[in-house]
Tab-separated table of C-alpha atoms and ligand atoms in Angstrom:
chain	number	residue	atom	x	y	z
H	482	UNK	CA	-10.772	14.613	14.472
H	483	UNK	CA	-7.365	13.023	14.002
H	484	UNK	CA	-5.462	13.553	10.745
H	485	UNK	CA	-6.544	11.001	8.138
H	486	UNK	CA	-3.728	8.639	7.294
H	487	UNK	CA	-2.782	6.977	4.046
H	488	UNK	CA	0.346	5.264	2.763
H	489	UNK	CA	1.547	8.460	1.102
H	490	UNK	CA	1.162	10.889	4.024
H	491	UNK	CA	2.871	8.834	6.741
H	492	UNK	CA	6.587	8.344	7.242
H	493	UNK	CA	8.340	5.305	5.744
H	494	UNK	CA	8.752	3.364	7.989
H	495	UNK	CA	5.956	4.475	10.339
H	496	UNK	CA	6.980	6.610	13.281
H	497	UNK	CA	5.005	4.947	16.092
H	498	UNK	CA	5.840	7.622	18.647
H	499	UNK	CA	4.102	10.266	16.532
H	500	UNK	CA	1.082	8.020	15.849
H	501	UNK	CA	0.319	6.940	19.404
H	502	UNK	CA	0.513	8.753	22.749
H	503	UNK	CA	1.764	5.638	24.579
H	504	UNK	CA	4.195	2.928	23.579
H	505	UNK	CA	2.864	-0.632	23.487
H	506	UNK	CA	2.783	-3.832	21.485
H	507	UNK	CA	1.551	-3.269	17.942
H	508	UNK	CA	-1.552	-5.092	16.668
H	509	UNK	CA	-2.384	-4.820	12.958
H	510	UNK	CA	-5.735	-5.703	11.412
H	511	UNK	CA	-5.720	-6.173	7.634
H	512	UNK	CA	-8.953	-5.418	5.754
H	513	UNK	CA	-11.016	-4.186	8.720
H	514	UNK	CA	-14.273	-3.612	6.771
H	515	UNK	CA	-16.836	-1.819	8.973
H	516	UNK	CA	-14.207	-1.397	11.714
H	517	UNK	CA	-16.098	-3.082	14.555
H	518	UNK	CA	-13.416	-5.712	15.181
H	519	UNK	CA	-10.721	-3.002	15.033
H	520	UNK	CA	-12.591	-0.841	17.528
H	521	UNK	CA	-13.104	-3.838	19.802
H	522	UNK	CA	-9.374	-4.606	19.690
H	523	UNK	CA	-8.547	-1.043	20.666
H	524	UNK	CA	-11.151	-0.968	23.463
H	525	UNK	CA	-10.254	-4.308	25.004
H	526	UNK	CA	-6.486	-4.070	24.569
H	527	UNK	CA	-5.746	-0.672	26.057
H	528	UNK	CA	-2.094	-1.625	26.628
H	529	UNK	CA	-1.615	-2.097	22.874
H	530	UNK	CA	-1.569	0.145	19.817
H	531	UNK	CA	-3.742	-0.911	16.893
H	532	UNK	CA	-3.252	-0.149	13.209
H	533	UNK	CA	-5.921	-1.022	10.665
H	534	UNK	CA	-5.153	-1.333	6.963
H	535	UNK	CA	-7.928	-0.905	4.394
H	536	UNK	CA	-8.272	-0.191	0.695
H	537	UNK	CA	-11.914	0.928	0.820
H	538	UNK	CA	-12.421	4.667	1.438
H	539	UNK	CA	-15.930	4.034	2.739
H	540	UNK	CA	-14.581	1.546	5.283
H	541	UNK	CA	-11.919	4.103	6.267
H	542	UNK	CA	-14.562	6.790	6.848
H	543	UNK	CA	-16.679	4.452	8.979
H	544	UNK	CA	-13.771	3.312	11.144
H	545	UNK	CA	-12.427	6.851	11.559
H	546	UNK	CA	-15.849	8.039	12.748
H	547	UNK	CA	-16.207	5.176	15.259
H	548	UNK	CA	-12.695	5.641	16.649
H	549	UNK	CA	-13.168	9.373	16.896
H	550	UNK	CA	-16.557	9.088	18.616
H	551	UNK	CA	-15.086	6.786	21.271
H	552	UNK	CA	-11.967	8.952	21.634
H	553	UNK	CA	-9.692	5.932	21.156
H	554	UNK	CA	-6.118	7.157	20.882
H	555	UNK	CA	-4.564	3.697	20.538
H	556	UNK	CA	-6.168	2.949	17.136
H	557	UNK	CA	-5.175	4.427	13.769
H	558	UNK	CA	-6.654	3.261	10.464
H	559	UNK	CA	-4.397	3.739	7.444
H	560	UNK	CA	-5.663	3.783	3.864
H	561	UNK	CA	-3.262	1.299	2.337
H	562	UNK	CA	-3.104	-2.141	0.879
H	563	UNK	CA	-1.537	-4.648	3.221
H	564	UNK	CA	1.169	-5.263	0.631
H	565	UNK	CA	2.200	-1.579	0.498
H	566	UNK	CA	2.211	-1.342	4.302
H	567	UNK	CA	4.377	-4.456	4.643
H	568	UNK	CA	6.925	-3.100	2.150
H	569	UNK	CA	7.012	0.611	3.098
H	570	UNK	CA	5.507	1.122	6.566
H	571	UNK	CA	6.052	-1.808	8.927
H	572	UNK	CA	9.670	-2.594	9.889
H	573	UNK	CA	10.906	-6.163	10.446
H	574	UNK	CA	9.888	-7.694	13.798
H	575	UNK	CA	7.604	-4.776	14.706
H	576	UNK	CA	4.153	-6.415	14.862
H	577	UNK	CA	2.989	-8.441	17.852
H	578	UNK	CA	-0.269	-9.591	16.291
H	579	UNK	CA	-1.698	-9.680	12.787
H	580	UNK	CA	-5.472	-10.152	12.545
H	581	UNK	CA	-6.867	-11.060	9.128
H	582	UNK	CA	-10.611	-11.631	9.063
H	583	UNK	CA	-12.333	-12.986	5.985
H	584	UNK	CA	-10.027	-11.782	3.226
H	585	UNK	CA	-11.519	-11.561	-0.270
H	586	UNK	CA	-10.813	-14.883	-2.007
H	587	UNK	CA	-9.966	-13.687	-5.557
H	588	UNK	CA	-10.182	-17.183	-6.981
H	589	UNK	CA	-10.296	-16.240	-10.680
H	590	UNK	CA	-6.874	-16.896	-12.198
H	591	UNK	CA	-6.525	-13.379	-13.587
H	592	UNK	CA	-7.165	-11.934	-10.091
H	593	UNK	CA	-4.941	-14.310	-8.143
H	594	UNK	CA	-2.243	-11.599	-7.661
H	595	UNK	CA	-4.729	-9.709	-5.473
H	596	UNK	CA	-5.166	-12.654	-3.104
H	597	UNK	CA	-3.751	-11.759	0.300
H	598	UNK	CA	-2.641	-15.201	1.406
H	599	UNK	CA	0.073	-16.034	-1.081
H	600	UNK	CA	3.732	-16.996	-0.662
H	601	UNK	CA	5.272	-13.486	-0.949
H	602	UNK	CA	2.784	-11.855	1.417
H	603	UNK	CA	3.018	-14.574	4.062
H	604	UNK	CA	6.833	-14.237	3.929
H	605	UNK	CA	6.487	-10.483	4.471
H	606	UNK	CA	4.002	-11.008	7.325
H	607	UNK	CA	6.464	-13.430	8.939
H	608	UNK	CA	9.341	-10.954	8.600
H	609	UNK	CA	7.276	-8.148	10.174
H	610	UNK	CA	6.146	-10.291	13.160
H	611	UNK	CA	7.947	-9.802	16.450
H	612	UNK	CA	9.454	-12.900	18.071
H	613	UNK	CA	6.613	-14.858	19.667
H	614	UNK	CA	4.098	-12.718	17.771
H	615	UNK	CA	0.886	-14.235	16.422
H	616	UNK	CA	-0.964	-14.318	13.153
H	617	UNK	CA	-4.686	-14.981	13.198
H	618	UNK	CA	-6.604	-15.710	10.011
H	619	UNK	CA	-10.337	-16.378	9.740
H	620	UNK	CA	-12.129	-17.516	6.605
H	621	UNK	CA	-15.503	-19.019	5.750
H	622	UNK	CA	-14.334	-20.459	2.439
H	623	UNK	CA	-13.053	-24.029	2.579
H	624	UNK	CA	-10.867	-23.695	-0.543
H	625	UNK	CA	-9.232	-20.588	0.980
H	626	UNK	CA	-8.615	-22.468	4.234
H	627	UNK	CA	-6.952	-25.309	2.320
H	628	UNK	CA	-4.765	-22.897	0.405
H	629	UNK	CA	-3.788	-21.009	3.575
H	630	UNK	CA	-2.963	-24.301	5.297
H	631	UNK	CA	-0.677	-25.275	2.410
H	632	UNK	CA	1.217	-21.962	2.561
H	633	UNK	CA	1.399	-21.606	6.371
H	634	UNK	CA	2.549	-25.191	6.912
H	635	UNK	CA	5.363	-24.560	4.422
H	636	UNK	CA	6.569	-21.432	6.323
H	637	UNK	CA	9.570	-22.338	8.514
H	638	UNK	CA	9.319	-19.066	10.473
H	639	UNK	CA	5.777	-19.866	11.650
H	640	UNK	CA	4.578	-22.568	14.051
H	641	UNK	CA	0.976	-23.677	14.273
H	642	UNK	CA	-0.369	-22.809	17.740
H	643	UNK	CA	-3.304	-25.218	17.359
H	644	UNK	CA	-3.264	-29.015	17.391
H	645	UNK	CA	-5.030	-29.081	14.009
H	646	UNK	CA	-4.501	-27.133	10.735
H	647	UNK	CA	-7.392	-24.887	11.768
H	648	UNK	CA	-10.185	-24.804	14.324
H	649	UNK	CA	-13.908	-24.177	13.847
H	650	UNK	CA	-14.266	-22.529	17.223
H	651	UNK	CA	-12.339	-19.815	19.072
H	652	UNK	CA	-14.263	-19.304	22.327
H	653	UNK	CA	-14.783	-15.718	23.458
H	654	UNK	CA	-13.889	-14.251	20.090
H	655	UNK	CA	-15.454	-10.951	18.990
H	656	UNK	CA	-17.322	-11.613	15.718
H	657	UNK	CA	-16.604	-9.359	12.757
H	658	UNK	CA	-19.411	-8.358	10.388
H	659	UNK	CA	-18.515	-11.046	7.841
H	660	UNK	CA	-18.167	-13.610	10.577
H	661	UNK	CA	-21.688	-12.943	11.907
H	662	UNK	CA	-22.991	-13.269	8.342
H	663	UNK	CA	-21.136	-16.563	7.871
H	664	UNK	CA	-22.727	-17.943	11.051
H	665	UNK	CA	-26.195	-16.596	10.159
H	666	UNK	CA	-25.947	-18.323	6.803
H	667	UNK	CA	-24.825	-21.574	8.433
H	668	UNK	CA	-21.257	-21.653	7.079
H	669	UNK	CA	-19.361	-20.991	10.278
H	670	UNK	CA	-15.664	-20.214	9.961
H	671	UNK	CA	-12.188	-21.692	10.072
H	672	UNK	CA	-9.574	-20.010	12.309
H	673	UNK	CA	-5.820	-20.301	11.959
H	674	UNK	CA	-3.430	-19.320	14.708
H	675	UNK	CA	0.309	-19.230	14.028
H	676	UNK	CA	3.214	-18.066	16.176
H	677	UNK	CA	6.485	-16.552	15.016
H	678	UNK	CA	9.134	-19.046	16.138
H	679	UNK	CA	12.907	-18.535	16.467
H	680	UNK	CA	13.848	-19.743	12.965
H	681	UNK	CA	15.621	-16.873	11.175
H	682	UNK	CA	13.765	-15.578	8.099
H	683	UNK	CA	14.759	-13.024	5.423
H	684	UNK	CA	13.937	-9.441	6.397
H	685	UNK	CA	13.411	-7.378	3.243
H	686	UNK	CA	14.387	-3.811	4.174
H	687	UNK	CA	11.708	-1.121	4.271
H	688	UNK	CA	11.511	0.520	0.853
H	689	UNK	CA	12.254	4.170	1.602
H	690	UNK	CA	11.834	7.170	-0.621
H	691	UNK	CA	14.646	8.294	-2.925
H	692	UNK	CA	15.795	11.829	-3.673
H	693	UNK	CA	13.538	13.981	-5.860
H	694	UNK	CA	13.854	12.973	-9.519
H	695	UNK	CA	14.435	15.676	-12.124
H	696	UNK	CA	16.140	16.274	-15.429
H	697	UNK	CA	17.087	19.195	-17.634
H	698	UNK	CA	16.037	19.430	-21.230
H	699	UNK	CA	16.748	21.686	-24.168
H	700	UNK	CA	14.018	21.961	-26.796
H	701	UNK	CA	13.157	24.359	-29.621
H	702	UNK	CA	9.501	23.497	-28.901
H	703	UNK	CA	7.797	25.461	-26.169
H	704	UNK	CA	5.545	23.850	-23.533
H	705	UNK	CA	2.334	24.541	-25.492
H	706	UNK	CA	3.789	22.966	-28.671
H	707	UNK	CA	4.835	19.900	-26.686
H	708	UNK	CA	1.369	19.542	-25.160
H	709	UNK	CA	-0.165	19.775	-28.649
H	710	UNK	CA	1.895	16.740	-29.691
H	711	UNK	CA	1.002	14.745	-26.562
H	712	UNK	CA	-0.804	11.420	-26.836
H	713	UNK	CA	-1.694	9.065	-23.992
H	714	UNK	CA	0.981	6.391	-23.663
H	715	UNK	CA	1.637	3.369	-21.464
H	716	UNK	CA	4.896	1.565	-20.939
H	717	UNK	CA	6.215	-1.309	-18.842
H	718	UNK	CA	9.722	-0.920	-17.508
H	719	UNK	CA	10.400	-4.327	-15.936
H	720	UNK	CA	7.745	-4.624	-13.253
H	721	UNK	CA	7.069	-0.867	-13.205
H	722	UNK	CA	4.090	0.307	-15.266
H	723	UNK	CA	3.816	3.938	-16.257
H	724	UNK	CA	0.823	5.563	-17.917
H	725	UNK	CA	1.055	9.177	-19.102
H	726	UNK	CA	-2.598	10.054	-19.402
H	727	UNK	CA	-3.027	13.743	-20.187
H	728	UNK	CA	-1.012	16.918	-20.615
H	729	UNK	CA	-2.000	20.493	-19.802
H	730	UNK	CA	-0.160	23.626	-20.937
H	731	UNK	CA	0.174	26.919	-19.100
H	732	UNK	CA	1.326	29.106	-22.060
H	733	UNK	CA	1.685	32.242	-19.913
H	734	UNK	CA	4.419	30.537	-17.900
H	735	UNK	CA	5.674	28.383	-20.811
H	736	UNK	CA	5.032	25.406	-18.532
H	737	UNK	CA	3.146	22.105	-18.681
H	738	UNK	CA	2.032	19.262	-16.437
H	739	UNK	CA	1.641	15.599	-17.339
H	740	UNK	CA	-0.771	13.351	-15.460
H	741	UNK	CA	0.959	10.085	-14.591
H	742	UNK	CA	-0.106	6.796	-13.019
H	743	UNK	CA	2.857	4.811	-11.742
H	744	UNK	CA	2.361	1.223	-10.610
H	745	UNK	CA	5.203	-0.580	-8.863
H	746	UNK	CA	5.076	-4.041	-7.284
H	747	UNK	CA	4.620	-2.529	-3.815
H	748	UNK	CA	2.867	0.787	-4.487
H	749	UNK	CA	0.565	2.690	-6.874
H	750	UNK	CA	0.758	6.462	-7.295
H	751	UNK	CA	-1.212	9.008	-9.333
H	752	UNK	CA	0.356	12.425	-9.730
H	753	UNK	CA	1.565	15.189	-12.038
H	754	UNK	CA	5.005	15.640	-13.568
H	755	UNK	CA	5.878	19.225	-14.390
H	756	UNK	CA	7.875	20.842	-17.163
H	757	UNK	CA	8.974	24.371	-16.304
H	758	UNK	CA	11.290	26.848	-18.045
H	759	UNK	CA	14.788	27.519	-16.735
H	760	UNK	CA	16.439	30.922	-16.968
H	761	UNK	CA	18.262	30.037	-20.171
H	762	UNK	CA	15.820	30.294	-23.115
H	763	UNK	CA	14.822	26.927	-24.577
H	764	UNK	CA	15.795	24.989	-21.439
H	765	UNK	CA	13.329	23.211	-19.188
H	766	UNK	CA	13.294	21.243	-15.984
H	767	UNK	CA	11.146	18.110	-15.757
H	768	UNK	CA	10.366	16.971	-12.203
H	769	UNK	CA	7.820	15.158	-10.119
H	770	UNK	CA	5.326	17.228	-8.148
H	771	UNK	CA	3.761	16.421	-4.798
H	772	UNK	CA	0.238	16.377	-6.283
H	773	UNK	CA	-1.608	13.444	-4.648
H	774	UNK	CA	1.142	13.378	-1.984
H	775	UNK	CA	3.380	11.552	-4.466
H	776	UNK	CA	6.587	10.124	-3.025
H	777	UNK	CA	9.879	9.759	-4.915
H	778	UNK	CA	10.135	6.029	-5.599
H	779	UNK	CA	12.079	4.273	-8.346
H	780	UNK	CA	8.880	4.268	-10.420
H	781	UNK	CA	8.636	8.065	-10.068
H	782	UNK	CA	12.217	8.389	-11.290
H	783	UNK	CA	11.285	6.270	-14.317
H	784	UNK	CA	8.153	8.358	-14.936
H	785	UNK	CA	10.171	11.603	-14.953
H	786	UNK	CA	12.601	9.940	-17.389
H	787	UNK	CA	9.633	8.884	-19.552
H	788	UNK	CA	8.346	12.473	-19.793
H	789	UNK	CA	11.844	13.866	-20.468
H	790	UNK	CA	12.641	11.259	-23.120
H	791	UNK	CA	9.263	11.748	-24.763
H	792	UNK	CA	9.761	15.539	-24.867
H	793	UNK	CA	13.294	15.140	-26.288
H	794	UNK	CA	11.949	12.840	-29.014
H	795	UNK	CA	9.530	15.502	-30.294
H	796	UNK	CA	12.192	17.487	-32.151
H	797	UNK	CA	15.506	16.572	-33.832
H	798	UNK	CA	17.357	19.315	-31.986
H	799	UNK	CA	15.883	18.578	-28.566
H	800	UNK	CA	18.160	16.894	-25.998
H	801	UNK	CA	18.105	15.752	-22.391
H	802	UNK	CA	21.044	17.712	-20.928
H	803	UNK	CA	21.339	16.198	-17.469
H	804	UNK	CA	19.512	13.534	-15.477
H	805	UNK	CA	19.205	13.504	-11.690
H	806	UNK	CA	17.613	10.111	-11.748
H	807	UNK	CA	18.116	6.662	-10.220
H	808	UNK	CA	18.180	3.422	-12.126
Q	267	SAM	C1	-14.616	-9.699	2.900
Q	267	SAM	S1	-14.221	-8.163	3.605
Q	267	SAM	C2	-14.029	-8.551	5.344
Q	267	SAM	C3	-14.178	-7.346	6.220
Q	267	SAM	C4	-13.941	-7.569	7.729
Q	267	SAM	N1	-12.611	-8.051	7.987
Q	267	SAM	C5	-14.971	-8.506	8.329
Q	267	SAM	O1	-14.581	-9.624	8.688
Q	267	SAM	O2	-16.137	-8.101	8.426
Q	267	SAM	C6	-12.537	-7.923	3.079
Q	267	SAM	C7	-12.013	-6.532	3.373
Q	267	SAM	O3	-10.628	-6.477	3.017
Q	267	SAM	C8	-10.354	-5.267	2.333
Q	267	SAM	N2	-9.178	-5.545	1.487
Q	267	SAM	C9	-9.146	-6.260	0.340
Q	267	SAM	N3	-7.896	-6.362	-0.117
Q	267	SAM	C10	-7.102	-5.684	0.759
Q	267	SAM	C11	-5.700	-5.421	0.825
Q	267	SAM	N4	-4.882	-5.865	-0.118
Q	267	SAM	N5	-5.221	-4.704	1.859
Q	267	SAM	C12	-6.080	-4.211	2.817
Q	267	SAM	N6	-7.409	-4.434	2.799
Q	267	SAM	C13	-7.913	-5.157	1.791
Q	267	SAM	C14	-11.637	-4.969	1.574
Q	267	SAM	O4	-11.775	-3.606	1.246
Q	267	SAM	C15	-12.698	-5.435	2.575
Q	267	SAM	O5	-13.083	-4.396	3.452
């Protein structure tokens, strides 16, 4: 069984030579569901390497099992949102084909941020497409097709490869699970096919990890006394949201850990931030841990600052002595 991949345990950007035995054009399927379309891509396009992106763990398990059973070495599913992969994993001009089959519509206004086909995401898809690369979208929802048409046709880096905004028929196409359902239920589907043209587009750089955030603190309160004072808190720091959920003391070591959820525009992380004693009595180091494979992003730096500042605010004589933090 191949190592299971997620956005936190792969390199940023992806290292294709370590993922695949052979080099080849890269095909990416977003939201692969039961994995049948992904598997078919890998089986019928042996010259290519195929990455699948999914947020559902069940879907990941299914696809991993199918790929493993068939011994396909040119397909790797990654547990990641498409948005995180576009920002952290896939370099500009690296993808020969994007395949997006039946994305969830998220039509309620309060959910519209989760909709895949929106201006920012289509711009990122365009940046990550190789010259001459293609983007295929299928949907069975007319309102989604209309919305996609509006966004694609206003994307200078993309050219429509069809004579019409979309087509109702792509002969010879392998049908995904949702597609078969759409046909069974008489809806059929709309297919979009766009090509990356030669118009230059912005290429947002891959967001890489930063150095490990930490700070030093002096406090007359020991770790157990700090944990006693702890209350769940949530804060928004620009577009970074930090929740400190729980604290646990280890009185024997005069140490503590704080459970943190850090949400940034491109990535969510759930980890622990530790407070450990230094040699000098009354001094502590606050730093991120690798629990949950956490990676040092700007949000993690802010979360370490949040724990340090909170701890310093618990006593008049407590102070943050030194910050090794960004931003
Ligand atoms: C309606 S299903 C379609 C599944 C499959 N493509 C098919 O045609 O049978 C949408 C899939 O997209 C996945 N998904 C939703 N949002 C996603 C995102 N932001 N990034 C990656 N996958 C996502 C869901 O977990 C789900 O499996």
